[in-house]
C-alpha cells in the first residue's frame, strides 16, 4: 500500500451504490447514514446527477478561468439568490473556500489600514487542514507538529458573546469573526440564536465581517439552504463545499455586504475552481433539492430521527444528549465510543463518531422515512449493547 498514511481507515472498500445503500467489494450491503461526511447530498448514482455529469463530460470538462464559464455564472446566480449574498468565488474544497474567506477578511482589514488583521475563531471549530485553516481550527491535536501556525487568529469559547466583546475592548486589529452555525467535527454543537444575532450586531457596531463556515451545515442539510437562515442573520461571508456537488469536488466562498466587491483580478484564483463539470454537478444538486422537496424532507426526516432515537434510547444510562438540526445529528455518550463505528460497519450501517464521544449521523438528503425508522431500529441496539445497558 503506497497511499500516505493520513487516515485510520476501516478495512472495507465499496464498489457501487444506489440511493442510500452502498455495496462493498465482497457484495455486502450497507445503509449509508454518513454520506461520505455530508457530501453525497443526492445519495449514490442519482439518475439526474449521473445524466448531468455524463452530459457535461461529453461537452466540456475544463476550459480555464482565463475565460468566461457559463455553468459557473449560472451557479453563482443561483447561490446568490439562495443565500442573500452578492458574489461567489469557486474552488474545490472546504479548506480552500475558507482560505478565500480568510484572505477576504485580511484584505478588508488592510483596506482600512489595519496592518495585522486578526480573526476571532471558536474553540472546537474545524475549518480545514491547510496552514491557515488549520490555524483557525480549534483542535490542538490536529495542529501539533505543524507549528509555526499562521498568525492572526484569536480564539474564544463557542456561544460566548461576552468573550468576544471583551476582546473588542482591547484589540484594535480584529477584522472578522468566523463561526460554524453548527459545529460538525467539534461534536454537533449548535450556535444559540441569540449568539448569532448578537454576533451580527457586534460585527455591525465594530465594522467586522461575519463569516459563516457552512461547509458541513450548508446546502439544505439542516432544513434551510444555509444554517444562518434559521436565526435570520445575514453574514458577510459564507463558505460551502461538502454537499454542494453531491460528490463532485467543489467549494464556494460567497460574499455580500461589506465583503462584496473587494477582490479584483490577481487577488485570488484557482486553476480548477468552478470548472464546467463541478458546476454542472452543483447546479443539478440544487435543482434536484428544489424539485424533490429535499430541504423540507431533511427537516422532517431529521426530526423523525432525533425523536426516534430519543424514544428508543430514553432512560439509557450513558446517553447524555441527542441533538442537531435537520439531517445533522449527534448522539453524545458519556464515554469515548469510536469503536461503535466498526460495530455499525459489521452490522451494515455507515455512521461516524466525532469529538470522541459523539455518534454523528449525516444521511443523504434523500433519506426516506422508512430508512430513518430502519436506522433507529438497527443502530439503537448497538448503542445500548456498547453502553452495557
Ligand atoms: C469538512 C470541513 C471543512 C474542510 O473541508 P475540506 O473539503 O476537507 O477541505 C471546513 N469546514 C467545515 C465546517 C467542515 O466540516
XYZ file of C-alpha atoms and ligand atoms in Angstrom, residues 7 37-38 92-98 125-130 133 137 178 180 182-185 213-217 239 241-242 250 328 360, ligand 1:
50
model
C -6.290 8.197 7.729
C -19.218 13.077 5.665
C -22.107 15.228 4.429
C -12.529 22.762 -4.983
C -12.882 22.073 -1.267
C -13.921 23.398 2.113
C -10.486 24.484 3.263
C -9.995 26.418 0.034
C -13.342 28.144 0.470
C -12.249 29.140 3.972
C -14.003 24.808 15.425
C -12.997 22.901 12.322
C -12.106 24.888 9.215
C -9.713 22.607 7.320
C -6.168 21.260 7.081
C -4.276 23.853 5.057
C -7.448 26.895 8.094
C -9.240 25.218 13.665
C -15.526 33.128 11.831
C -19.829 27.341 12.186
C -23.476 24.045 13.745
C -20.047 22.706 14.649
C -19.638 19.417 12.806
C -16.252 17.891 13.635
C -18.353 28.312 7.621
C -21.282 26.395 6.110
C -19.098 23.686 4.585
C -20.850 20.977 6.603
C -24.153 22.524 7.691
C -18.406 29.154 2.651
C -18.195 22.702 -0.142
C -19.041 19.177 1.046
C -16.415 21.932 -5.491
C -27.115 16.780 11.030
C -22.605 11.594 14.198
C -15.018 19.413 6.244
C -14.997 20.805 6.706
C -14.031 21.709 6.226
C -12.892 21.296 5.329
O -13.334 20.847 4.085
P -12.310 20.078 3.107
O -13.104 19.927 1.842
O -11.982 18.779 3.745
O -11.123 20.940 2.943
C -14.120 23.022 6.634
N -15.090 23.431 7.472
C -16.029 22.595 7.946
C -17.105 23.119 8.838
C -16.013 21.253 7.584
O -16.921 20.420 8.084
